[in-house]
GROMACS .gro file of C-alpha atoms in nm:
model
  379
    1UNK     CA    1   0.671  -1.589  -0.764
    2UNK     CA    2   0.510  -1.742  -1.073
    3UNK     CA    3   0.180  -1.646  -1.232
    4UNK     CA    4   0.032  -1.970  -1.095
    5UNK     CA    5   0.102  -1.856  -0.739
    6UNK     CA    6  -0.114  -1.551  -0.800
    7UNK     CA    7  -0.391  -1.720  -1.000
    8UNK     CA    8  -0.468  -1.970  -0.725
    9UNK     CA    9  -0.632  -1.689  -0.526
   10UNK     CA   10  -0.891  -1.612  -0.795
   11UNK     CA   11  -1.156  -1.865  -0.683
   12UNK     CA   12  -1.143  -1.733  -0.326
   13UNK     CA   13  -1.165  -1.375  -0.452
   14UNK     CA   14  -1.471  -1.444  -0.667
   15UNK     CA   15  -1.655  -1.667  -0.419
   16UNK     CA   16  -1.643  -1.441  -0.113
   17UNK     CA   17  -1.893  -1.611   0.111
   18UNK     CA   18  -1.706  -1.711   0.426
   19UNK     CA   19  -1.382  -1.565   0.288
   20UNK     CA   20  -1.082  -1.480   0.500
   21UNK     CA   21  -0.859  -1.185   0.403
   22UNK     CA   22  -0.651  -1.189   0.089
   23UNK     CA   23  -0.513  -0.849   0.185
   24UNK     CA   24  -0.391  -0.787   0.539
   25UNK     CA   25  -0.264  -0.451   0.659
   26UNK     CA   26  -0.069  -0.509   0.981
   27UNK     CA   27   0.028  -0.207   1.188
   28UNK     CA   28   0.338  -0.372   1.332
   29UNK     CA   29   0.398  -0.058   1.537
   30UNK     CA   30   0.226   0.273   1.588
   31UNK     CA   31   0.550   0.434   1.702
   32UNK     CA   32   0.699   0.686   1.466
   33UNK     CA   33   0.999   0.918   1.463
   34UNK     CA   34   0.816   1.176   1.251
   35UNK     CA   35   0.520   1.401   1.326
   36UNK     CA   36   0.341   1.409   0.993
   37UNK     CA   37   0.063   1.663   0.965
   38UNK     CA   38  -0.138   1.426   0.744
   39UNK     CA   39  -0.098   1.116   0.967
   40UNK     CA   40  -0.431   0.937   1.011
   41UNK     CA   41  -0.320   0.792   1.346
   42UNK     CA   42  -0.306   1.142   1.491
   43UNK     CA   43  -0.191   1.153   1.850
   44UNK     CA   44  -0.210   0.778   1.917
   45UNK     CA   45   0.119   0.665   2.070
   46UNK     CA   46   0.095   0.323   2.238
   47UNK     CA   47   0.383   0.210   2.453
   48UNK     CA   48   0.625  -0.022   2.270
   49UNK     CA   49   0.581  -0.291   2.533
   50UNK     CA   50   0.214  -0.318   2.430
   51UNK     CA   51   0.302  -0.427   2.077
   52UNK     CA   52   0.241  -0.783   1.970
   53UNK     CA   53   0.552  -0.993   2.027
   54UNK     CA   54   0.703  -1.235   1.777
   55UNK     CA   55   0.562  -1.530   1.971
   56UNK     CA   56   0.217  -1.375   1.962
   57UNK     CA   57   0.248  -1.299   1.589
   58UNK     CA   58   0.345  -1.661   1.518
   59UNK     CA   59   0.026  -1.780   1.689
   60UNK     CA   60  -0.191  -1.528   1.503
   61UNK     CA   61  -0.039  -1.615   1.169
   62UNK     CA   62  -0.086  -1.988   1.232
   63UNK     CA   63  -0.461  -1.926   1.271
   64UNK     CA   64  -0.495  -1.747   0.936
   65UNK     CA   65  -0.535  -1.861   0.576
   66UNK     CA   66  -0.296  -1.778   0.292
   67UNK     CA   67  -0.250  -1.414   0.192
   68UNK     CA   68  -0.207  -1.259  -0.150
   69UNK     CA   69  -0.108  -0.911  -0.029
   70UNK     CA   70   0.060  -0.839   0.304
   71UNK     CA   71   0.141  -0.484   0.415
   72UNK     CA   72   0.341  -0.439   0.738
   73UNK     CA   73   0.298  -0.070   0.819
   74UNK     CA   74   0.304   0.180   1.103
   75UNK     CA   75   0.398   0.424   1.245
   76UNK     CA   76   0.739   0.369   1.097
   77UNK     CA   77   0.757  -0.009   1.045
   78UNK     CA   78   1.138  -0.017   1.036
   79UNK     CA   79   1.143   0.094   1.400
   80UNK     CA   80   1.071  -0.270   1.474
   81UNK     CA   81   1.405  -0.445   1.465
   82UNK     CA   82   1.224  -0.776   1.411
   83UNK     CA   83   1.044  -0.658   1.096
   84UNK     CA   84   1.221  -0.917   0.880
   85UNK     CA   85   1.107  -1.190   1.120
   86UNK     CA   86   0.747  -1.071   1.091
   87UNK     CA   87   0.760  -1.081   0.711
   88UNK     CA   88   0.916  -1.429   0.722
   89UNK     CA   89   0.642  -1.557   0.954
   90UNK     CA   90   0.365  -1.454   0.716
   91UNK     CA   91   0.557  -1.571   0.410
   92UNK     CA   92   0.610  -1.919   0.558
   93UNK     CA   93   0.280  -1.966   0.743
   94UNK     CA   94   0.049  -1.784   0.503
   95UNK     CA   95   0.239  -1.797   0.175
   96UNK     CA   96   0.221  -1.418   0.152
   97UNK     CA   97   0.370  -1.357  -0.190
   98UNK     CA   98   0.332  -0.983  -0.240
   99UNK     CA   99   0.465  -0.770   0.045
  100UNK     CA  100   0.467  -0.390   0.042
  101UNK     CA  101   0.637  -0.189   0.317
  102UNK     CA  102   0.608   0.191   0.343
  103UNK     CA  103   0.880   0.394   0.514
  104UNK     CA  104   0.961   0.756   0.587
  105UNK     CA  105   1.319   0.668   0.493
  106UNK     CA  106   1.476   0.813   0.807
  107UNK     CA  107   1.660   0.495   0.909
  108UNK     CA  108   1.873   0.433   0.602
  109UNK     CA  109   2.108   0.168   0.740
  110UNK     CA  110   1.831  -0.026   0.911
  111UNK     CA  111   1.607  -0.013   0.604
  112UNK     CA  112   1.883  -0.151   0.383
  113UNK     CA  113   1.991  -0.420   0.630
  114UNK     CA  114   1.632  -0.531   0.692
  115UNK     CA  115   1.552  -0.536   0.322
  116UNK     CA  116   1.859  -0.751   0.258
  117UNK     CA  117   1.750  -0.995   0.528
  118UNK     CA  118   1.396  -1.016   0.392
  119UNK     CA  119   1.527  -1.091   0.043
  120UNK     CA  120   1.774  -1.350   0.170
  121UNK     CA  121   1.522  -1.528   0.391
  122UNK     CA  122   1.232  -1.523   0.145
  123UNK     CA  123   1.371  -1.583  -0.206
  124UNK     CA  124   1.026  -1.632  -0.361
  125UNK     CA  125   0.878  -1.310  -0.228
  126UNK     CA  126   0.774  -1.012  -0.442
  127UNK     CA  127   0.889  -0.725  -0.219
  128UNK     CA  128   0.804  -0.358  -0.262
  129UNK     CA  129   0.950  -0.078  -0.051
  130UNK     CA  130   0.777   0.261  -0.076
  131UNK     CA  131   0.979   0.564   0.038
  132UNK     CA  132   0.785   0.879   0.118
  133UNK     CA  133   0.890   1.208  -0.043
  134UNK     CA  134   0.603   1.455  -0.031
  135UNK     CA  135   0.760   1.764  -0.186
  136UNK     CA  136   1.076   1.972  -0.217
  137UNK     CA  137   1.306   1.952   0.090
  138UNK     CA  138   1.161   2.243   0.289
  139UNK     CA  139   0.801   2.140   0.219
  140UNK     CA  140   0.861   1.773   0.293
  141UNK     CA  141   1.044   1.841   0.621
  142UNK     CA  142   0.775   2.084   0.734
  143UNK     CA  143   0.495   1.835   0.662
  144UNK     CA  144   0.682   1.552   0.834
  145UNK     CA  145   0.798   1.763   1.128
  146UNK     CA  146   1.162   1.648   1.101
  147UNK     CA  147   1.438   1.881   0.976
  148UNK     CA  148   1.664   1.708   0.726
  149UNK     CA  149   1.426   1.416   0.668
  150UNK     CA  150   1.406   1.479   0.292
  151UNK     CA  151   1.779   1.421   0.247
  152UNK     CA  152   1.775   1.109   0.464
  153UNK     CA  153   1.476   0.967   0.277
  154UNK     CA  154   1.641   1.043  -0.056
  155UNK     CA  155   1.959   0.865   0.058
  156UNK     CA  156   1.748   0.564   0.160
  157UNK     CA  157   1.574   0.560  -0.177
  158UNK     CA  158   1.903   0.573  -0.367
  159UNK     CA  159   2.052   0.291  -0.158
  160UNK     CA  160   1.742   0.082  -0.219
  161UNK     CA  161   1.758   0.145  -0.595
  162UNK     CA  162   2.118   0.020  -0.591
  163UNK     CA  163   2.003  -0.293  -0.407
  164UNK     CA  164   1.712  -0.331  -0.650
  165UNK     CA  165   1.951  -0.380  -0.941
  166UNK     CA  166   2.077  -0.703  -0.782
  167UNK     CA  167   1.741  -0.856  -0.688
  168UNK     CA  168   1.482  -0.954  -0.945
  169UNK     CA  169   1.206  -0.960  -0.681
  170UNK     CA  170   1.265  -0.616  -0.526
  171UNK     CA  171   1.084  -0.303  -0.646
  172UNK     CA  172   1.138   0.044  -0.500
  173UNK     CA  173   0.889   0.326  -0.529
  174UNK     CA  174   0.849   0.691  -0.432
  175UNK     CA  175   0.527   0.753  -0.242
  176UNK     CA  176   0.373   1.102  -0.236
  177UNK     CA  177   0.092   1.182   0.006
  178UNK     CA  178  -0.115   1.458  -0.149
  179UNK     CA  179  -0.251   1.709   0.103
  180UNK     CA  180  -0.333   2.077   0.129
  181UNK     CA  181   0.027   2.133   0.238
  182UNK     CA  182   0.197   2.016  -0.083
  183UNK     CA  183  -0.067   2.035  -0.356
  184UNK     CA  184   0.081   2.357  -0.497
  185UNK     CA  185   0.426   2.203  -0.555
  186UNK     CA  186   0.339   1.855  -0.681
  187UNK     CA  187   0.435   1.916  -1.043
  188UNK     CA  188   0.759   2.093  -0.947
  189UNK     CA  189   0.838   1.810  -0.707
  190UNK     CA  190   0.774   1.542  -0.966
  191UNK     CA  191   0.983   1.713  -1.232
  192UNK     CA  192   1.273   1.728  -0.983
  193UNK     CA  193   1.232   1.358  -0.902
  194UNK     CA  194   1.251   1.274  -1.272
  195UNK     CA  195   1.537   1.510  -1.356
  196UNK     CA  196   1.761   1.475  -1.052
  197UNK     CA  197   1.666   1.146  -0.887
  198UNK     CA  198   1.577   0.927  -1.184
  199UNK     CA  199   1.259   0.780  -1.039
  200UNK     CA  200   1.093   0.497  -1.228
  201UNK     CA  201   0.768   0.470  -1.035
  202UNK     CA  202   0.569   0.717  -0.823
  203UNK     CA  203   0.267   0.624  -0.612
  204UNK     CA  204   0.020   0.902  -0.514
  205UNK     CA  205  -0.174   0.875  -0.189
  206UNK     CA  206  -0.457   1.111  -0.104
  207UNK     CA  207  -0.465   1.224   0.259
  208UNK     CA  208  -0.735   1.024   0.438
  209UNK     CA  209  -0.901   0.953   0.769
  210UNK     CA  210  -0.873   1.209   1.049
  211UNK     CA  211  -0.523   1.356   1.009
  212UNK     CA  212  -0.324   1.505   1.295
  213UNK     CA  213  -0.375   1.848   1.137
  214UNK     CA  214  -0.731   1.856   0.996
  215UNK     CA  215  -0.629   2.133   0.754
  216UNK     CA  216  -0.423   1.875   0.563
  217UNK     CA  217  -0.748   1.721   0.440
  218UNK     CA  218  -0.995   2.006   0.465
  219UNK     CA  219  -0.795   2.227   0.231
  220UNK     CA  220  -0.736   1.972  -0.045
  221UNK     CA  221  -0.826   2.086  -0.396
  222UNK     CA  222  -0.913   1.764  -0.575
  223UNK     CA  223  -0.826   1.928  -0.907
  224UNK     CA  224  -0.460   1.945  -0.799
  225UNK     CA  225  -0.467   1.575  -0.714
  226UNK     CA  226  -0.619   1.497  -1.053
  227UNK     CA  227  -0.363   1.708  -1.236
  228UNK     CA  228  -0.082   1.526  -1.059
  229UNK     CA  229  -0.230   1.185  -1.132
  230UNK     CA  230  -0.283   1.274  -1.499
  231UNK     CA  231   0.084   1.366  -1.523
  232UNK     CA  232   0.184   1.030  -1.374
  233UNK     CA  233  -0.062   0.855  -1.603
  234UNK     CA  234   0.080   1.025  -1.913
  235UNK     CA  235   0.435   0.932  -1.819
  236UNK     CA  236   0.329   0.574  -1.748
  237UNK     CA  237   0.168   0.552  -2.092
  238UNK     CA  238   0.479   0.708  -2.248
  239UNK     CA  239   0.698   0.455  -2.061
  240UNK     CA  240   0.881   0.736  -1.882
  241UNK     CA  241   0.768   0.561  -1.565
  242UNK     CA  242   0.804   0.185  -1.566
  243UNK     CA  243   0.578   0.116  -1.270
  244UNK     CA  244   0.580  -0.246  -1.164
  245UNK     CA  245   0.785  -0.461  -1.398
  246UNK     CA  246   0.944  -0.745  -1.202
  247UNK     CA  247   0.648  -0.961  -1.108
  248UNK     CA  248   0.375  -1.159  -1.287
  249UNK     CA  249   0.084  -0.944  -1.402
  250UNK     CA  250   0.287  -0.626  -1.343
  251UNK     CA  251   0.096  -0.437  -1.610
  252UNK     CA  252  -0.236  -0.537  -1.456
  253UNK     CA  253  -0.123  -0.354  -1.142
  254UNK     CA  254   0.006  -0.064  -1.350
  255UNK     CA  255  -0.332  -0.044  -1.523
  256UNK     CA  256  -0.500  -0.051  -1.183
  257UNK     CA  257  -0.283   0.244  -1.080
  258UNK     CA  258  -0.424   0.440  -1.373
  259UNK     CA  259  -0.784   0.349  -1.292
  260UNK     CA  260  -0.767   0.395  -0.915
  261UNK     CA  261  -0.700   0.773  -0.896
  262UNK     CA  262  -0.992   0.833  -1.129
  263UNK     CA  263  -1.221   0.640  -0.897
  264UNK     CA  264  -1.077   0.825  -0.597
  265UNK     CA  265  -1.133   1.166  -0.757
  266UNK     CA  266  -1.488   1.072  -0.852
  267UNK     CA  267  -1.553   0.956  -0.495
  268UNK     CA  268  -1.434   1.289  -0.355
  269UNK     CA  269  -1.626   1.496  -0.609
  270UNK     CA  270  -1.952   1.307  -0.574
  271UNK     CA  271  -1.910   1.216  -0.206
  272UNK     CA  272  -2.071   0.882  -0.262
  273UNK     CA  273  -2.019   0.509  -0.308
  274UNK     CA  274  -1.848   0.397  -0.631
  275UNK     CA  275  -1.755   0.032  -0.577
  276UNK     CA  276  -1.855  -0.242  -0.334
  277UNK     CA  277  -1.596  -0.258  -0.057
  278UNK     CA  278  -1.421  -0.579   0.047
  279UNK     CA  279  -1.332  -0.453   0.397
  280UNK     CA  280  -1.422  -0.729   0.639
  281UNK     CA  281  -1.428  -0.996   0.368
  282UNK     CA  282  -1.120  -0.998   0.143
  283UNK     CA  283  -0.942  -0.719   0.330
  284UNK     CA  284  -0.864  -0.669   0.697
  285UNK     CA  285  -0.649  -0.472   0.938
  286UNK     CA  286  -0.455  -0.593   1.241
  287UNK     CA  287  -0.322  -0.332   1.482
  288UNK     CA  288  -0.011  -0.345   1.696
  289UNK     CA  289  -0.194  -0.430   2.017
  290UNK     CA  290  -0.401  -0.708   1.864
  291UNK     CA  291  -0.712  -0.521   1.749
  292UNK     CA  292  -0.880  -0.663   1.438
  293UNK     CA  293  -1.075  -0.422   1.219
  294UNK     CA  294  -1.233  -0.446   0.874
  295UNK     CA  295  -1.008  -0.155   0.770
  296UNK     CA  296  -0.792   0.109   0.933
  297UNK     CA  297  -1.044   0.388   0.871
  298UNK     CA  298  -1.329   0.217   1.060
  299UNK     CA  299  -1.168   0.281   1.396
  300UNK     CA  300  -1.494   0.246   1.588
  301UNK     CA  301  -1.570  -0.098   1.446
  302UNK     CA  302  -1.330  -0.330   1.623
  303UNK     CA  303  -1.421  -0.692   1.556
  304UNK     CA  304  -1.223  -0.809   1.854
  305UNK     CA  305  -0.873  -0.848   1.992
  306UNK     CA  306  -0.662  -1.155   1.923
  307UNK     CA  307  -0.519  -1.137   2.274
  308UNK     CA  308  -0.869  -1.201   2.406
  309UNK     CA  309  -0.937  -1.482   2.159
  310UNK     CA  310  -0.638  -1.708   2.230
  311UNK     CA  311  -0.469  -1.553   1.924
  312UNK     CA  312  -0.724  -1.717   1.696
  313UNK     CA  313  -0.777  -1.470   1.411
  314UNK     CA  314  -1.058  -1.671   1.253
  315UNK     CA  315  -1.253  -1.682   1.578
  316UNK     CA  316  -1.274  -1.304   1.554
  317UNK     CA  317  -1.313  -1.280   1.176
  318UNK     CA  318  -1.617  -1.510   1.171
  319UNK     CA  319  -1.766  -1.400   1.503
  320UNK     CA  320  -2.119  -1.256   1.536
  321UNK     CA  321  -1.965  -0.912   1.593
  322UNK     CA  322  -1.766  -0.943   1.270
  323UNK     CA  323  -2.072  -1.056   1.076
  324UNK     CA  324  -2.261  -0.753   1.204
  325UNK     CA  325  -1.982  -0.521   1.086
  326UNK     CA  326  -1.962  -0.689   0.745
  327UNK     CA  327  -2.337  -0.640   0.699
  328UNK     CA  328  -2.297  -0.274   0.794
  329UNK     CA  329  -2.020  -0.222   0.537
  330UNK     CA  330  -2.240  -0.381   0.271
  331UNK     CA  331  -2.573  -0.223   0.365
  332UNK     CA  332  -2.436   0.127   0.420
  333UNK     CA  333  -2.244   0.111   0.091
  334UNK     CA  334  -1.935   0.218   0.281
  335UNK     CA  335  -1.690   0.419   0.074
  336UNK     CA  336  -1.360   0.603   0.110
  337UNK     CA  337  -1.042   0.681  -0.083
  338UNK     CA  338  -0.816   0.425   0.086
  339UNK     CA  339  -0.577   0.308  -0.188
  340UNK     CA  340  -0.483  -0.030  -0.039
  341UNK     CA  341  -0.835  -0.165  -0.015
  342UNK     CA  342  -0.935  -0.001  -0.342
  343UNK     CA  343  -0.671  -0.224  -0.501
  344UNK     CA  344  -0.872  -0.531  -0.406
  345UNK     CA  345  -1.205  -0.358  -0.476
  346UNK     CA  346  -1.086  -0.292  -0.833
  347UNK     CA  347  -0.898  -0.612  -0.912
  348UNK     CA  348  -1.177  -0.841  -0.793
  349UNK     CA  349  -1.475  -0.652  -0.929
  350UNK     CA  350  -1.598  -0.796  -1.257
  351UNK     CA  351  -1.763  -0.466  -1.354
  352UNK     CA  352  -1.434  -0.277  -1.330
  353UNK     CA  353  -1.208  -0.536  -1.490
  354UNK     CA  354  -1.296  -0.431  -1.849
  355UNK     CA  355  -1.174  -0.079  -1.761
  356UNK     CA  356  -0.854  -0.224  -1.617
  357UNK     CA  357  -0.827  -0.448  -1.921
  358UNK     CA  358  -0.841  -0.153  -2.161
  359UNK     CA  359  -0.562   0.023  -1.972
  360UNK     CA  360  -0.360  -0.299  -1.963
  361UNK     CA  361  -0.397  -0.341  -2.340
  362UNK     CA  362  -0.291   0.022  -2.396
  363UNK     CA  363   0.021  -0.029  -2.186
  364UNK     CA  364   0.108  -0.350  -2.368
  365UNK     CA  365   0.059  -0.177  -2.704
  366UNK     CA  366   0.284   0.112  -2.596
  367UNK     CA  367   0.555  -0.135  -2.497
  368UNK     CA  368   0.519  -0.320  -2.826
  369UNK     CA  369   0.554   0.003  -3.022
  370UNK     CA  370   0.856   0.098  -2.816
  371UNK     CA  371   1.016  -0.241  -2.879
  372UNK     CA  372   0.944  -0.229  -3.250
  373UNK     CA  373   1.080   0.126  -3.267
  374UNK     CA  374   1.398   0.011  -3.097
  375UNK     CA  375   1.432  -0.281  -3.335
  376UNK     CA  376   1.380  -0.055  -3.635
  377UNK     CA  377   1.623   0.202  -3.504
  378UNK     CA  378   1.887  -0.062  -3.461
  379UNK     CA  379   1.879  -0.182  -3.823
   0.00000   0.00000   0.00000
């Protein structure tokens, strides 16, 4: 997509009154073939026949405005064999231009086939696939509850990186969920990923919500998270990690990835509000059985269910119940460490943009120096 495709969302982002979501997180399934200790969905396991069907999703999408960011997630989203159809629906109906899909990497062949279909069917899409690798093999498999999952996820990542070389709009990332169960091996894990896997971008997530095993969150030492993020930040500045590089404004997002962990760590340390939250205005969550929420962490604040509203998303989004929830988010100065919504909170907050701008300028300067050094070395 071009820079113009992204910039057209700015007026809606800045004038939020009566806004519909720019960022939609859609739990296409809550089924999963792993048993992750840090999973925020805990023991929820709806029956597959309760999931929204393609016909239902078409009707929901048709009732929504255009989307800047679309995240089909789970569960394990690639368990849905119609995942490529879901992405296509939102790309066509809602002009979703930036799509990010997380995966535990267990279904290598299906992930590759589905990714190929998405790319073929949506040539203008900026697609990001995030493969989870939380630590060395034994640690990762223990956290995820699946023996051998590390090797399968690594194989998926490598296949995706091969595919990435042939598609200018595909980016592949390693995602690391930081919890009490891997915080002691994060540096070792990252050094292995650099040395043996050749990673070019790594995305840290901090365990959130009410995980299946509460110890995953209760035992987190935020200093370990900060140390890990500083290491990623240093390598991003040194151009060891490329981060995003295939889409317009890539370095704005890379700068945001430097700023965001600092805000998250401050939130945890101070246990208080840092930024106004866009949940319920510019960001929303749709669950696999039709529930609409301002965000995935506000599980007790369902705005409504599209199945009970003739699949009219806006009827729910602008309902009296939704307005009540939006006021609560604003008045209570709701805060958390949820990375997805913090992306929008940061990018569309005029007070934070100078901070992002400084990091963007530093990254651009580093790239200029690198380019000039290469030019000098070649003469």
